[in-house]
Tab-separated table of C-alpha atoms in Angstrom:
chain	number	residue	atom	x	y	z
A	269	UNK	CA	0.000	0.000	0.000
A	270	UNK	CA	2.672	2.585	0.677
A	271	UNK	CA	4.685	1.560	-2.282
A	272	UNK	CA	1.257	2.122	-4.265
A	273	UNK	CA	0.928	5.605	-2.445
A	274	UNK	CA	3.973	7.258	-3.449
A	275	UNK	CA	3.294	5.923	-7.423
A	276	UNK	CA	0.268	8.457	-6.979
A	277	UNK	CA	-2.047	4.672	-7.852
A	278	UNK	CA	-5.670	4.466	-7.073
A	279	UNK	CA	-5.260	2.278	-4.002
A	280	UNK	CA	-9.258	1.267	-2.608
A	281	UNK	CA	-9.366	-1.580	0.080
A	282	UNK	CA	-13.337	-2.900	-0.128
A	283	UNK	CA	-14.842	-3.952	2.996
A	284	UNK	CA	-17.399	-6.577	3.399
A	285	UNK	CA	-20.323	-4.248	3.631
A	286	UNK	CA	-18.766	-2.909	0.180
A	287	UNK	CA	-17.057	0.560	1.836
A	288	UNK	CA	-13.624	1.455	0.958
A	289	UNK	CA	-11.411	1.577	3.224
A	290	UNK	CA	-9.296	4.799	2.054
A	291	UNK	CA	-5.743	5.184	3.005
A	292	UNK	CA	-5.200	8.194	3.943
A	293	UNK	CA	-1.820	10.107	2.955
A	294	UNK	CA	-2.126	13.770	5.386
A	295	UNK	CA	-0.591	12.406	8.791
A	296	UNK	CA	-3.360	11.808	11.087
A	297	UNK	CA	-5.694	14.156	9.305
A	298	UNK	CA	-8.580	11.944	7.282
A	299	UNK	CA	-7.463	13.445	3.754
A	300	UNK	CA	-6.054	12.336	1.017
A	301	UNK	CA	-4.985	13.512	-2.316
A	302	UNK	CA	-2.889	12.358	-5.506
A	303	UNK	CA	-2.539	12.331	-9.129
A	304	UNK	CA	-3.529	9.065	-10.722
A	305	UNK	CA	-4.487	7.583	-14.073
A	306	UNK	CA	-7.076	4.915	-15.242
A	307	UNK	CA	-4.201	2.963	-15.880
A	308	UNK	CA	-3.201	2.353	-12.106
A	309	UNK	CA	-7.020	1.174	-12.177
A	310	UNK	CA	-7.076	-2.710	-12.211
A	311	UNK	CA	-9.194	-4.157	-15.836
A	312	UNK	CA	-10.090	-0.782	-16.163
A	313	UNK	CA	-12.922	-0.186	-13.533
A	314	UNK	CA	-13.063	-0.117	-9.686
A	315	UNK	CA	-15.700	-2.078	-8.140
A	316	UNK	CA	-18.556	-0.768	-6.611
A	317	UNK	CA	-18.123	0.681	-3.489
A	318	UNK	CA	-19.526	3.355	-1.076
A	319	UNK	CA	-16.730	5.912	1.010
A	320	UNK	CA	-17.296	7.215	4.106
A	321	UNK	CA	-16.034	10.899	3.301
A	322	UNK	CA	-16.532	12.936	0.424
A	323	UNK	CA	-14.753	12.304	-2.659
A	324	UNK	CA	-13.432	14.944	-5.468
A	325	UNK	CA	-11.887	13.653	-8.672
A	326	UNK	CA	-10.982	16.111	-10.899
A	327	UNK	CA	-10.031	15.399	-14.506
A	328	UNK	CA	-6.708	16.907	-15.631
A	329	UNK	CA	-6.553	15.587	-19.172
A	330	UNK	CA	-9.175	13.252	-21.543
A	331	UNK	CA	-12.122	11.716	-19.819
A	332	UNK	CA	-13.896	8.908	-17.370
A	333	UNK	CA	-17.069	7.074	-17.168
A	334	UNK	CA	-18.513	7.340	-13.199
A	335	UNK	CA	-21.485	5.862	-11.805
A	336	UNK	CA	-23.039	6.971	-9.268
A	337	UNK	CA	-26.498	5.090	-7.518
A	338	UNK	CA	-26.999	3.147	-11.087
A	339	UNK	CA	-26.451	7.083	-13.004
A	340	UNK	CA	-23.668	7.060	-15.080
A	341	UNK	CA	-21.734	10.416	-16.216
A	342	UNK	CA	-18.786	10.977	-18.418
A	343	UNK	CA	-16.903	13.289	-16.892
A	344	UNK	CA	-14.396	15.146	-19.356
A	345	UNK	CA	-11.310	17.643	-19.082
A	346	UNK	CA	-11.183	20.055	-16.789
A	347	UNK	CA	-14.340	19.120	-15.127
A	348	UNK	CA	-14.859	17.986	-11.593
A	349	UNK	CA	-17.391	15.059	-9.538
A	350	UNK	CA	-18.371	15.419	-5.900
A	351	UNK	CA	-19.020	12.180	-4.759
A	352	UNK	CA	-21.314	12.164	-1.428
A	353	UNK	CA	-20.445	9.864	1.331
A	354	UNK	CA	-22.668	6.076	1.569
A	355	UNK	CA	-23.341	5.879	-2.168
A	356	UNK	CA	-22.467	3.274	-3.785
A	357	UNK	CA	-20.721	4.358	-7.510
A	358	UNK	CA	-17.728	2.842	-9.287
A	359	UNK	CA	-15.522	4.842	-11.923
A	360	UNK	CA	-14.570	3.107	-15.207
A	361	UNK	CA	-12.108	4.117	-17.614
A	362	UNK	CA	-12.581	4.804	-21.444
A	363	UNK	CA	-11.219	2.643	-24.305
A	364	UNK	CA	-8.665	4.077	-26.318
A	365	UNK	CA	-8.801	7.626	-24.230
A	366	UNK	CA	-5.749	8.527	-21.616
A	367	UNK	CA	-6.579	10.159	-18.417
A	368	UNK	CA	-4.714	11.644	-15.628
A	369	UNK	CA	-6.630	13.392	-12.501
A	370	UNK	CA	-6.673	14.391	-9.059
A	371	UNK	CA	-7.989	12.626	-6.522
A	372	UNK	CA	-9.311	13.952	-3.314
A	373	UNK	CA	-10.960	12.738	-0.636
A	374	UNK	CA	-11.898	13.834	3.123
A	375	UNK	CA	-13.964	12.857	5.813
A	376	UNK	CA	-16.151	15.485	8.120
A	377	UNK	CA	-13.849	15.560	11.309
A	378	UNK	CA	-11.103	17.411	9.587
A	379	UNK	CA	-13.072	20.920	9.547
A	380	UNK	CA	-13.641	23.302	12.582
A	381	UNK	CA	-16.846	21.814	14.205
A	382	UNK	CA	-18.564	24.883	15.549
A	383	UNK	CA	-22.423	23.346	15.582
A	384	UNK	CA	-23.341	26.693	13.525
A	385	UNK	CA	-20.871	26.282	10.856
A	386	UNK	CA	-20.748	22.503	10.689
A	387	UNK	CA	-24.902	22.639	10.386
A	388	UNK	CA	-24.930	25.533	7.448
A	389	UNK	CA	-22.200	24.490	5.433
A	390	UNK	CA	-20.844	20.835	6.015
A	391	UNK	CA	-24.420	18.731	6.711
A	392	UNK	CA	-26.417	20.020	3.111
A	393	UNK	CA	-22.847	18.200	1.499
A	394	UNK	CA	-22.041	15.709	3.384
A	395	UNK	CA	-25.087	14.281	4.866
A	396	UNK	CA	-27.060	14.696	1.082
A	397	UNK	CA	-29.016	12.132	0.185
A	398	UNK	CA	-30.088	12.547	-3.334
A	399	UNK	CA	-28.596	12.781	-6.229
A	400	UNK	CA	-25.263	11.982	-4.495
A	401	UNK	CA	-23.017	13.418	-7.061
A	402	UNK	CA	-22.534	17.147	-8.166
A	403	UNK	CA	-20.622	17.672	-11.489
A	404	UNK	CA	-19.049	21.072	-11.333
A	405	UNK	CA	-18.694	22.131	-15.047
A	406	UNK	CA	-15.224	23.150	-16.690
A	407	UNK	CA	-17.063	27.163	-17.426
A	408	UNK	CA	-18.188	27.116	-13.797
A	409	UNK	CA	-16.413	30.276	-12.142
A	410	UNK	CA	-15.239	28.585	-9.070
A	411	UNK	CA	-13.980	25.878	-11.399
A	412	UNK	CA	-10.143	27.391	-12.007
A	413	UNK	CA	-10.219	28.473	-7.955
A	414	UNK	CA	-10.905	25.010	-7.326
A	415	UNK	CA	-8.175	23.313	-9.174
A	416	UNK	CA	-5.848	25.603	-7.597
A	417	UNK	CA	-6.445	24.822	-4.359
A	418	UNK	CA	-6.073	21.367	-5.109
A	419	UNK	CA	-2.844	21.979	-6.486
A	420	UNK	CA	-1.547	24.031	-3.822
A	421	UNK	CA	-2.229	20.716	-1.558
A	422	UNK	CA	-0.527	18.719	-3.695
A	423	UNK	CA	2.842	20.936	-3.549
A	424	UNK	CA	2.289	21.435	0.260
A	425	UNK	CA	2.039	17.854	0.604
A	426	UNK	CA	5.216	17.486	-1.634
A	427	UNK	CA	7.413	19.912	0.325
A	428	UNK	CA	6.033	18.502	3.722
A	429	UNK	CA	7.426	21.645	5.506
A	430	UNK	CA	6.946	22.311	9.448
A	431	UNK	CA	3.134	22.363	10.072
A	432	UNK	CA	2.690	21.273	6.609
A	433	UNK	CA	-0.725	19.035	7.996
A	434	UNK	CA	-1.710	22.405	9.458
A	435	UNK	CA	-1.521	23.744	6.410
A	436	UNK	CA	-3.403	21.218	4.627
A	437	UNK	CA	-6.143	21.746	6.892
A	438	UNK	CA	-6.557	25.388	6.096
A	439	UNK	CA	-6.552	24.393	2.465
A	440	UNK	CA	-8.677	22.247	3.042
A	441	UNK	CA	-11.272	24.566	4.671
A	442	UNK	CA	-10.767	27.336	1.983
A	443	UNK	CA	-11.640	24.560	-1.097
A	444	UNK	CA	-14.904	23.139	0.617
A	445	UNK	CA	-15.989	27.547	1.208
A	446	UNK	CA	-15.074	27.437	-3.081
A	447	UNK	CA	-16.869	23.932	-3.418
A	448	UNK	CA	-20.115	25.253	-1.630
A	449	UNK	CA	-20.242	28.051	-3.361
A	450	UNK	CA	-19.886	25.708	-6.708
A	451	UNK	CA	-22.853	23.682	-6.302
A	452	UNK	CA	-25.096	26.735	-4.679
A	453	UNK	CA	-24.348	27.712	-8.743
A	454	UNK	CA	-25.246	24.552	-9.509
A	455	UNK	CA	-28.288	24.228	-7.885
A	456	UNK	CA	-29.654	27.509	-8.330
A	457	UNK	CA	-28.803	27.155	-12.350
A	458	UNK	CA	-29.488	23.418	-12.981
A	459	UNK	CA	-31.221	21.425	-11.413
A	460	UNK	CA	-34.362	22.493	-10.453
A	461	UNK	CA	-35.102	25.365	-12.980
A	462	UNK	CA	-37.926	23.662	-15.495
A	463	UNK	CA	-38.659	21.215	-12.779
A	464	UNK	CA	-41.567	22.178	-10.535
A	465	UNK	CA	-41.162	18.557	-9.019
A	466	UNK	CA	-37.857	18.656	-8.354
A	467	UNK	CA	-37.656	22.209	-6.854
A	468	UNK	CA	-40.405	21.384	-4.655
A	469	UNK	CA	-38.406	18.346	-3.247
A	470	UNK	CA	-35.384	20.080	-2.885
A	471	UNK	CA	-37.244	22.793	-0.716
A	472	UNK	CA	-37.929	20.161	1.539
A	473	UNK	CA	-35.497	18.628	1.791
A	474	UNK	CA	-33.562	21.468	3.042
A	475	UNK	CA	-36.393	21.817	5.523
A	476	UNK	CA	-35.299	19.079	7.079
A	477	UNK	CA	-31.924	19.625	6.861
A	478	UNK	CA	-32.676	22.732	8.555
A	479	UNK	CA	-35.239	21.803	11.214
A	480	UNK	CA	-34.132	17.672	11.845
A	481	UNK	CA	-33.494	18.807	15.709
A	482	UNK	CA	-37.633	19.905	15.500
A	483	UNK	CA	-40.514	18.227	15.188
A	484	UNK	CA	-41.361	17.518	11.106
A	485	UNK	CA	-44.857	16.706	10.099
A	486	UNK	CA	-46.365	15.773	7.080
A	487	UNK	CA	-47.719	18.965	7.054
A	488	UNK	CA	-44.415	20.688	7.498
A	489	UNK	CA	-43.023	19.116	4.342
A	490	UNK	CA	-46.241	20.004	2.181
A	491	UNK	CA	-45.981	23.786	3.238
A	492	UNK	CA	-42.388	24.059	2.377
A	493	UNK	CA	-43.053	22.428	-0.736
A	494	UNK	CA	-46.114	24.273	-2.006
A	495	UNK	CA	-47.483	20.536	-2.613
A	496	UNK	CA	-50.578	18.219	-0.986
A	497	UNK	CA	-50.205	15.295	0.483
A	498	UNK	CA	-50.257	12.904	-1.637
A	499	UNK	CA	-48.058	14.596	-3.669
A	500	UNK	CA	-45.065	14.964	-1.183
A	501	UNK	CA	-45.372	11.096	-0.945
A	502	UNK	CA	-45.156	10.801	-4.612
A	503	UNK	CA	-42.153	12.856	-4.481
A	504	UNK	CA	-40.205	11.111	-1.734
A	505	UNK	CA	-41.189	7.685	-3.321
A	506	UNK	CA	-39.693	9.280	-6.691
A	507	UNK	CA	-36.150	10.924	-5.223
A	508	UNK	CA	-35.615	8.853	-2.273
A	509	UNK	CA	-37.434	5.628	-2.889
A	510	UNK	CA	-39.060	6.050	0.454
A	511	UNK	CA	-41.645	8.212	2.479
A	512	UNK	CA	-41.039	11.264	4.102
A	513	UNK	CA	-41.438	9.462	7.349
A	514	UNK	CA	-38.532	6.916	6.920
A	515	UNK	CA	-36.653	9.841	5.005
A	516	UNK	CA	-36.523	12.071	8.092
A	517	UNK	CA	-35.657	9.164	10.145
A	518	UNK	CA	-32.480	7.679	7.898
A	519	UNK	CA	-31.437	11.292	8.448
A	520	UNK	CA	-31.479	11.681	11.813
A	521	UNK	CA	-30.012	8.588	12.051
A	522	UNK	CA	-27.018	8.965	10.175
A	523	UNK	CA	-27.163	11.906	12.145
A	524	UNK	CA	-26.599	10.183	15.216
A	525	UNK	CA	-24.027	7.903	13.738
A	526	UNK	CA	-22.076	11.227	13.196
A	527	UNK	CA	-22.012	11.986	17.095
A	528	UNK	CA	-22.060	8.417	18.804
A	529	UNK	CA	-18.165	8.466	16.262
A	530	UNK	CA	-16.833	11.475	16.953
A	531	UNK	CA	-17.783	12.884	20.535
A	532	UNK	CA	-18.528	11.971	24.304
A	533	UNK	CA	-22.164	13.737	24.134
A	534	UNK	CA	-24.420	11.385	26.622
A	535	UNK	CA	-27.113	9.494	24.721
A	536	UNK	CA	-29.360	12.003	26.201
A	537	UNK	CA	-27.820	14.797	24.366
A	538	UNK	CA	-27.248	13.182	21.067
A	539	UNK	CA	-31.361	12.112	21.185
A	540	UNK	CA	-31.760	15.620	21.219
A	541	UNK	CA	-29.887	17.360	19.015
A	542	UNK	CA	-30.546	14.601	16.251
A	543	UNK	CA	-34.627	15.275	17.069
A	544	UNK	CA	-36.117	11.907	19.281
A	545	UNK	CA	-38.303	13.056	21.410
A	546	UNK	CA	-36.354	11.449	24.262
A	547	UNK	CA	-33.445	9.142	24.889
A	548	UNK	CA	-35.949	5.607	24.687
A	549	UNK	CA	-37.547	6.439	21.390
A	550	UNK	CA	-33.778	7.047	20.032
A	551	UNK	CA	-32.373	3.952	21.287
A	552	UNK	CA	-35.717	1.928	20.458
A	553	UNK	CA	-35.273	3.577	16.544
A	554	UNK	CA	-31.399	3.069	16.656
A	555	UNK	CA	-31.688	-0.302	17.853
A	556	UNK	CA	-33.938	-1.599	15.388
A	557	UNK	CA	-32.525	-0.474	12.189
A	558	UNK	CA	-28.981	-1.115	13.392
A	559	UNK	CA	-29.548	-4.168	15.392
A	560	UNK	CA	-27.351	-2.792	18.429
A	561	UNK	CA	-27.576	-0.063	21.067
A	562	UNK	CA	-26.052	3.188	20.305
A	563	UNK	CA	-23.782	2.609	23.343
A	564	UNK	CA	-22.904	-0.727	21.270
A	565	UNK	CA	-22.131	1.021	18.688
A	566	UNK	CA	-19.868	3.613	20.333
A	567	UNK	CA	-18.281	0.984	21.869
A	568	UNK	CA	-17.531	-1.388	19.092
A	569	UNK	CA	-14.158	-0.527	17.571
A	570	UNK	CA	-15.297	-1.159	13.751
A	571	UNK	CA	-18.736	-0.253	13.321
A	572	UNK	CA	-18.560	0.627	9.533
A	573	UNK	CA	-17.975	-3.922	9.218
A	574	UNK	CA	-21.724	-3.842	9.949
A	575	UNK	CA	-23.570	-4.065	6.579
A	576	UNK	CA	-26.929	-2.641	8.408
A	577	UNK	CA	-25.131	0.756	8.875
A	578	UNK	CA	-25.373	1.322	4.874
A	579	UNK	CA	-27.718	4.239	5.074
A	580	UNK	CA	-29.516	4.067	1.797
A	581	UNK	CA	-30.509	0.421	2.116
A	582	UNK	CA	-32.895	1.218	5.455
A	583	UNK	CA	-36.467	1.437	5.233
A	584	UNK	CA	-38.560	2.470	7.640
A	585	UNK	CA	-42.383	1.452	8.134
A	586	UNK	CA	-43.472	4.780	10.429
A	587	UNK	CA	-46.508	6.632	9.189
A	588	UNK	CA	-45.765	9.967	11.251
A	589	UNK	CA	-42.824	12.367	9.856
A	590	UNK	CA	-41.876	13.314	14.057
């Protein structure tokens, strides 16, 4: 693995529940970054896997297939794919076209967790649930601050000077600012103009990505989509392949996952911030989609091995959004 990491190849360990296990090349900070080619890729395509942190490849020359939730893209020069954490994609490279790239990845605990910042900017991207992939365009205005920033890692990482993981981590903080601004271009340009549906289920989703520590009712959802009823189920079934009960659940959920990792909070605190109406309806909810406690799962020392943690494979059977 080390020899692989300083020939800049695409290294990806797959676990049994199908995550990779990504070595990481930043000290003890969860990044890593490195040039690559398709070459370096075994027969030409990674298998399918899912990533715990969020994943950047950015295409320095010719072109790559990537799949994403069963949605392929080819993703040509100059262009760049945000890859969302727990969805399953592969990447694929083209016959008779070269490619080289940059390839980034990082996991949440490496920014400044101030709840304010962490819930404005970091949860709508790393805790998105649909599409799961953002293509930022090679005309996109943040596109050429972007690639900079990525380079500038790569020649800190290079030079390794004093502090040089410090360093990384401001970088690091500066490209996600440039990345968020990216896909707010994105989203306010693509997406969801021409598409009442799909405007009206991004407005609630960010509802609940706004309000998950609240109660959310049905009725919630329809006002902040302008839709009825029925038609918010529609919708969820649609995007999500769920209802907007089990949808605000998986979330809070994953949610939880989040703080039961990386902090001390009591159980009591976590059911709150993560919106259960009290510490026995969390654990009763955790339990039964997980199939352990939450204090199991703190305690167990490789929770990702458990296939039942894959987010997007939970369904949930609740009729009522709270």
């Amino acid at each position: 693995m080390g020899e692989n990491k300083e020939k800049g190849a695409w290294f990806l360990d797959i676990e049994p529940d199908l995550s990779a296990k990504q070595d990481y090349n930043v000290g003890d900070v969860p990044i890593f970054i490195g040039v690559t080619t398709p070459d370096c890729i075994p027969s030409g395509k990674l298998p399918s896997h899912w990533n715990h942190g969020l994943e950047t490849i950015f295409i320095k020359r010719g072109s790559l297939k990537v799949s994403v939730s069963g949605t392929d893209r080819i993703v040509t020069e100059n262009e760049l794919v945000i890859i969302n954490p727990g969805y399953m994609h592969y990447v694929e490279r083209l016959e008779d076209q070269s490619c080289e790239m940059i390839f980034f990845a990082m996991e949440e605990p490496v920014f400044a967790m101030a709840e304010s910042i962490r819930k404005k900017y970091m949860m709508p991207i790393f805790h998105a649930m649909q599409p799961g992939f953002s293509v930022i365009p090679a005309d996109s205005p943040c596109r050429r601050e972007l690639v900079e920033l990525l380079e500038r890692m790569l020649d800190t990482l290079s030079r390794k000077k004093p502090a040089y993981d410090l360093r990384m981590i401001g970088l690091v903080h500066e490209y996600f600012a440039v990345m968020h601004e990216a896909l707010l271009l994105i989203e306010k340009g693509m997406p969801f103009i021409g598409s009442r549906n799909a405007e009206a289920m991004h407005k609630m989703v960010v509802h609940i990505q706004e309000n998950y520590a609240s109660s959310i009712t049905m009725e919630d959802l329809c006002r902040a989509g302008g839709v009825a009823r029925c038609k918010c189920i529609t919708l969820f079934k649609h995007y999500t392949g769920t209802t907007p009960a089990s949808y605000v659940l998986q979330y809070r959920l994953y949610l939880s996952r989040y703080f039961l990792r990386h902090t001390d909070m009591p159980l009591s605190q976590i059911a709150s911030i993560c919106g259960f109406t009290h510490q026995s309806h969390f654990t009763s909810r955790f339990t039964r989609y997980h199939h352990m406690t939450p204090l199991q799962f703190r305690k167990s020392e490789m929770p990702e091995q458990n296939p039942n943690f894959f987010l997007h494979n939970l369904e949930a059977e609740t009729d009522e959004a709270d």
